Coordinates of C-alpha atoms in Angstrom, one line a residue:
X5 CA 60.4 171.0 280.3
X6 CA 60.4 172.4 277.0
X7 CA 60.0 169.7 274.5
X8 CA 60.8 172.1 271.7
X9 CA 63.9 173.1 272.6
X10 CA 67.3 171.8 272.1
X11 CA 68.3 168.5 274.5
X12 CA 71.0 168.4 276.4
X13 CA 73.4 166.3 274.4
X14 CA 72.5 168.0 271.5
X15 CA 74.0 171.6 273.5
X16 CA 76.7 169.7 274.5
X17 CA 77.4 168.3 270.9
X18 CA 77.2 172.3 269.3
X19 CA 79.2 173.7 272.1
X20 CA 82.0 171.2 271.6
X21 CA 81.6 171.8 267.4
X22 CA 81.8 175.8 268.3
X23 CA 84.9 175.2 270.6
X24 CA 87.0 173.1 267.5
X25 CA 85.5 175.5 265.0
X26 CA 87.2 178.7 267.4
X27 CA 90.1 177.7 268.5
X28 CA 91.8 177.7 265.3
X29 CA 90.8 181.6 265.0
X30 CA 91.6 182.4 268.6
X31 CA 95.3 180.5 267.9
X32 CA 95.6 182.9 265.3
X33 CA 94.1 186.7 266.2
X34 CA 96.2 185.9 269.9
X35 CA 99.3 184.6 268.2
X36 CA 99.4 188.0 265.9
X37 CA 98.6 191.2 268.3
X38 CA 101.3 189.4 270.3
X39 CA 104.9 190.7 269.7
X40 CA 106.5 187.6 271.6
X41 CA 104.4 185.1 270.0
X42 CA 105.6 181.7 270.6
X43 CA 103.2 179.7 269.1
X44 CA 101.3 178.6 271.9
X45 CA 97.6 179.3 272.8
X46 CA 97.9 181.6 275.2
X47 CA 96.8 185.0 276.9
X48 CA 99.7 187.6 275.0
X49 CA 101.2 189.2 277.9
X50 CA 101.6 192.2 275.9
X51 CA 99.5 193.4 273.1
X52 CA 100.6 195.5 269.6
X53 CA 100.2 196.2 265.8
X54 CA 104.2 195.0 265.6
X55 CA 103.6 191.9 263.4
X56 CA 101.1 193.1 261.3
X57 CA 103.2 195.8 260.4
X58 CA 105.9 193.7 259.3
X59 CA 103.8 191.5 257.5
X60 CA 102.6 194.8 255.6
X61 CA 106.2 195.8 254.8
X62 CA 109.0 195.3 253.1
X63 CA 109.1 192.0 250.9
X64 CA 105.4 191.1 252.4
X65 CA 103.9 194.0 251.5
X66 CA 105.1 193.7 247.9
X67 CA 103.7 190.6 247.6
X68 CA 100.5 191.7 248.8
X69 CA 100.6 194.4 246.1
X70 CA 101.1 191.8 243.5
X71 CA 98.3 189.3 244.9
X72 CA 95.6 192.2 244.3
X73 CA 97.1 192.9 240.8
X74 CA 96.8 189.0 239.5
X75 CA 93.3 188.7 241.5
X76 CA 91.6 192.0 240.1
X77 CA 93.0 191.8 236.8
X78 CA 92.2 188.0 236.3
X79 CA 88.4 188.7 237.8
X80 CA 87.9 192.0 235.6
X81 CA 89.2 190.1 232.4
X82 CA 87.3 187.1 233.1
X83 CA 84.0 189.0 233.0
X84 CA 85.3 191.4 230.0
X85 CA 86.0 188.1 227.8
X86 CA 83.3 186.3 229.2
X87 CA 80.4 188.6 228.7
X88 CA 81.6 188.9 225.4
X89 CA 81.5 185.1 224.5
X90 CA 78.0 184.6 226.5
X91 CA 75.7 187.0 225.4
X92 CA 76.2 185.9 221.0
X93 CA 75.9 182.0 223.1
X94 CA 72.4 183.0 224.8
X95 CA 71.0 185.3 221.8
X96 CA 72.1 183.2 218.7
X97 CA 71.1 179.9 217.7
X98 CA 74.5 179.1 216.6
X99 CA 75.1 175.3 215.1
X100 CA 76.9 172.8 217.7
X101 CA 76.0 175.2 220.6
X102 CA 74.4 172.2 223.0
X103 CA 78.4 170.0 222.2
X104 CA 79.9 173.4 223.1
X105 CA 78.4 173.7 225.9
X106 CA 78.6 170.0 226.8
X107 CA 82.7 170.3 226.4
X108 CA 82.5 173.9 228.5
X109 CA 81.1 171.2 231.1
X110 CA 84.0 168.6 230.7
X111 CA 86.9 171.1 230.3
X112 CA 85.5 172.8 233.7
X113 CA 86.2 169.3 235.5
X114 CA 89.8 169.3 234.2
X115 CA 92.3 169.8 236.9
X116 CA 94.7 173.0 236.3
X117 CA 97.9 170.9 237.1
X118 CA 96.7 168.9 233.9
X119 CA 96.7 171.5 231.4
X120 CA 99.8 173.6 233.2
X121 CA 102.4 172.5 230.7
X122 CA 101.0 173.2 227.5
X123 CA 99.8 176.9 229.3
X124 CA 104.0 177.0 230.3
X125 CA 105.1 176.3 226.9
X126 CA 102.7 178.7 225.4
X127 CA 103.5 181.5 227.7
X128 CA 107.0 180.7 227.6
X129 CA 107.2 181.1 223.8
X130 CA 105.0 184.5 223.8
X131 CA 107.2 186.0 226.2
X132 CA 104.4 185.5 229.1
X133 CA 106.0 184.3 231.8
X134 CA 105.3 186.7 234.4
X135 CA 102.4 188.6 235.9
X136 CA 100.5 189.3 232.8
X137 CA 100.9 185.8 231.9
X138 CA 99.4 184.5 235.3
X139 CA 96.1 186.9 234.5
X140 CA 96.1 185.3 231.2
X141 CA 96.7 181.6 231.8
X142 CA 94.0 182.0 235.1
X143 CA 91.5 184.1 232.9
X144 CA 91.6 180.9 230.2
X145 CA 91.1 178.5 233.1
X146 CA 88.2 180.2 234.3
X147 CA 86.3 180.8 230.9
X148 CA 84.0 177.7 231.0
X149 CA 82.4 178.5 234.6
X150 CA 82.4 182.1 233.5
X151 CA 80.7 181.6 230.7
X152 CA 78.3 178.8 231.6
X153 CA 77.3 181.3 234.3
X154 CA 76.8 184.2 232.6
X155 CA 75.0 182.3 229.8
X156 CA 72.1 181.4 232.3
X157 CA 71.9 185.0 233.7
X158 CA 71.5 186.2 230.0
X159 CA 68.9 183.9 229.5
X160 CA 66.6 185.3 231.8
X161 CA 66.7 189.0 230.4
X162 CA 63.7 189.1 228.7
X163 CA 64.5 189.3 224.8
X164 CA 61.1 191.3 224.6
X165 CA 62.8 194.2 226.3
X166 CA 66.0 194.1 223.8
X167 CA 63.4 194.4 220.9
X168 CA 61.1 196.8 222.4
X169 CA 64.6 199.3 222.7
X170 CA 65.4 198.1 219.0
X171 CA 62.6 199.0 217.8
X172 CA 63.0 202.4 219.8
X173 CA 66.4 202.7 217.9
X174 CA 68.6 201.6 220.7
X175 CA 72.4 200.3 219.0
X176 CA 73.4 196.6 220.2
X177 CA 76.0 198.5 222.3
X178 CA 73.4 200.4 223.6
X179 CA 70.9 197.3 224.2
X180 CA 73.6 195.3 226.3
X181 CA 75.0 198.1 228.8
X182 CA 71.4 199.8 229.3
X183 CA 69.0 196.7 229.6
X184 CA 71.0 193.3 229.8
X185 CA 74.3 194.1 232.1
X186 CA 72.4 195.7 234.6
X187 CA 69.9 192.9 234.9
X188 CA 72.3 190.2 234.9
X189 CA 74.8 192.1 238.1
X190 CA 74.0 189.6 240.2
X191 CA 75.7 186.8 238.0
X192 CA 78.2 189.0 236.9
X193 CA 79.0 189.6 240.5
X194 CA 79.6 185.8 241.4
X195 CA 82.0 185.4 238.1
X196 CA 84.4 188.5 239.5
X197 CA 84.2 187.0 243.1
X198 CA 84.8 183.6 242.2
X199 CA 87.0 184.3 240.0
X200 CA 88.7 187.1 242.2
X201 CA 89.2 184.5 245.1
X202 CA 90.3 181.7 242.7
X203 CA 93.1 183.9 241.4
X204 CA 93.7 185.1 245.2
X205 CA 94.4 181.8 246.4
X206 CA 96.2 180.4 243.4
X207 CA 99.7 178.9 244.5
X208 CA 101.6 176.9 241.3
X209 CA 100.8 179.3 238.3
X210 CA 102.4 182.5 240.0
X211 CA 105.0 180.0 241.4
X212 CA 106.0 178.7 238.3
X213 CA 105.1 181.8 235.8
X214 CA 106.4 184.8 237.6
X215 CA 110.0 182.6 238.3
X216 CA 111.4 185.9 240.4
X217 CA 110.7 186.9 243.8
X218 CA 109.8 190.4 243.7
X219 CA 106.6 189.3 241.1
X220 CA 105.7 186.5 244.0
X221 CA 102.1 187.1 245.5
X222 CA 100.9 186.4 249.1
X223 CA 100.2 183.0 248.5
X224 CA 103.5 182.0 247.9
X225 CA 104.8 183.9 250.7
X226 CA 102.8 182.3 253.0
X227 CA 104.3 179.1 252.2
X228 CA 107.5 180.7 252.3
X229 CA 106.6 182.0 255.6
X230 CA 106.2 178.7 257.1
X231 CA 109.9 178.1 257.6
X232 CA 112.3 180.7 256.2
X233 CA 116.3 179.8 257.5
X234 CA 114.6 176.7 259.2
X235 CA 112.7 179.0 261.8
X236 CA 109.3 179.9 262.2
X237 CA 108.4 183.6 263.1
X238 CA 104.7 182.6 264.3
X239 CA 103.8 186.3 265.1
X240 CA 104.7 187.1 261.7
X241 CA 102.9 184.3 260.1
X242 CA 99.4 184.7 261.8
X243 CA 99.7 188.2 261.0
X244 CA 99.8 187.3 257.5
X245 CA 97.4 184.7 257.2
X246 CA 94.7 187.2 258.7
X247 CA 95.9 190.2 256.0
X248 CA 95.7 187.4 253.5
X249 CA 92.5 186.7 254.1
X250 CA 91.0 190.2 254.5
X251 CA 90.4 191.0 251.0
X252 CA 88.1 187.8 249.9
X253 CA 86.0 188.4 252.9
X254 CA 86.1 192.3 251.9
X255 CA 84.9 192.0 248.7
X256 CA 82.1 189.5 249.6
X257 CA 81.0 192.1 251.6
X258 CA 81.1 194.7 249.2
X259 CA 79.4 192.4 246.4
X260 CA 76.7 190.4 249.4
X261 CA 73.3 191.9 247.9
X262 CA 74.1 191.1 244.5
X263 CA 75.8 187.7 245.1
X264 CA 72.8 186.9 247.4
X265 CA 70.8 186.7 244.4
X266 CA 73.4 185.2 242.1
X267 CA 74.4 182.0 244.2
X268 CA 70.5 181.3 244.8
X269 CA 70.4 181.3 240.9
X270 CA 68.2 183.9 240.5
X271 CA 68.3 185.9 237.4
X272 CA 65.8 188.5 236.6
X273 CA 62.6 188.3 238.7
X274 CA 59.7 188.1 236.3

């Protein structure tokens, strides 16, 4: 007997954790290629595309539309403000920077639900209370991790390099998209991701900002989905659970090489 290898119990123990961990997956991929889904786990005696293209059409569609405006927009303006706050932070020796910092780290603990009806009243009084205002308000919410982040990836671009292209006659413009943006991708690539899936999955803002149904995005139509005129249409509403989770695990996909090296907190390899 092999007394390297796993024991019995211990197989027994990860095939029943891969069984729980599945069936909620095989629920849903069964319950959506199924046009007579009833909700049950079960073989689908007939298989089709029917329910996903309903949950791509129509109302659902539009909302899917709306979900990828808020998420990209909030992601690219996220970086765009934050990139412009963290590099002065990691280059200048700016009085009070350590309490700044310090309050970045207590503001990020703050719930969003806490600070949601000051944000309503402002937005409401600037004429913000729709999509534009949802990018904003979730932009401001995420500008402490965004710039905490970014900070430590600009601290590990070597300031030697900066002066060497300064002294080369390089403009500051120059010195931060040439030499310090593309060495610090990999953190910049976590802060659109995270912020990218944060706005994705963000239910109360867009419910309570955008106020009209047509500026809804998917996250509130899943909710809605869950019982429209007191019935559930579960071949519908897997459907849509699997779209609306398509484009987080898309984009991780697309950003995996840098975001390797950004979540293991590496900057710049010296």
């Amino acid at each position: 007997m092999d007394s390297t290898g796993p024991s019995r119990t211990t197989s027994i123990a990860l095939a029943f954790m891969a069984v729980i961990w599945i069936s909620p997956f095989s629920w849903l991929i069964l319950n959506a290629f199924n046009p007579l889904s009833t909700g049950q786990l079960e073989i689908p005696r007939a298989v089709g595309l029917d329910n996903f293209a309903l949950a791509v059409s129509g109302n659902a569609g539009r909302q899917f539309i709306n979900s990828m405006l808020i998420a990209a927009g909030t992601a690219t303006l996220s970086v765009i403000v934050g990139i412009s706050a963290a590099y002065p932070l990691s280059r200048l020796r700016i009085p009070g920077r350590n309490a700044f910092l310090w309050t970045l780290v207590l503001l990020r603990m703050l719930p969003s639900a806490g600070v949601l009806v000051p944000l309503y009243f402002a937005a409401q009084r600037s004429g913000l209370l729709n999509q534009l205002g949802v990018i904003i308000a979730l932009t401001v919410l995420n500008l402490p991790f965004t710039l905490l982040l970014l900070k430590n990836f600009f601290d590990t671009v070597p300031i030697e390099l900066e002066e060497a292209a300064y002294v080369e006659g390089a403009s500051l413009f120059q010195i931060v998209t040439k030499i310090v943006l593309p060495m610090s991708r990999a953190g910049i690539a976590v802060v659109w991701f995270y912020s990218f899936t944060g706005a994705w999955n963000e239910f109360l803002l867009p419910l309570i900002f955008a106020r009209v149904q047509d500026a809804f995005p998917m996250s509130v139509g899943l909710y809605a989905a869950f019982g429209q005129q007191g019935a559930i249409n579960y071949g519908f509403l897997t459907a849509f659970s699997i779209i609306y989770a398509a484009p987080a695990v898309g984009v991780y996909f697309l950003l995996r090489r840098n975001m390797n090296t950004g979540f293991a907190g590496v900057g710049v390899k010296g």
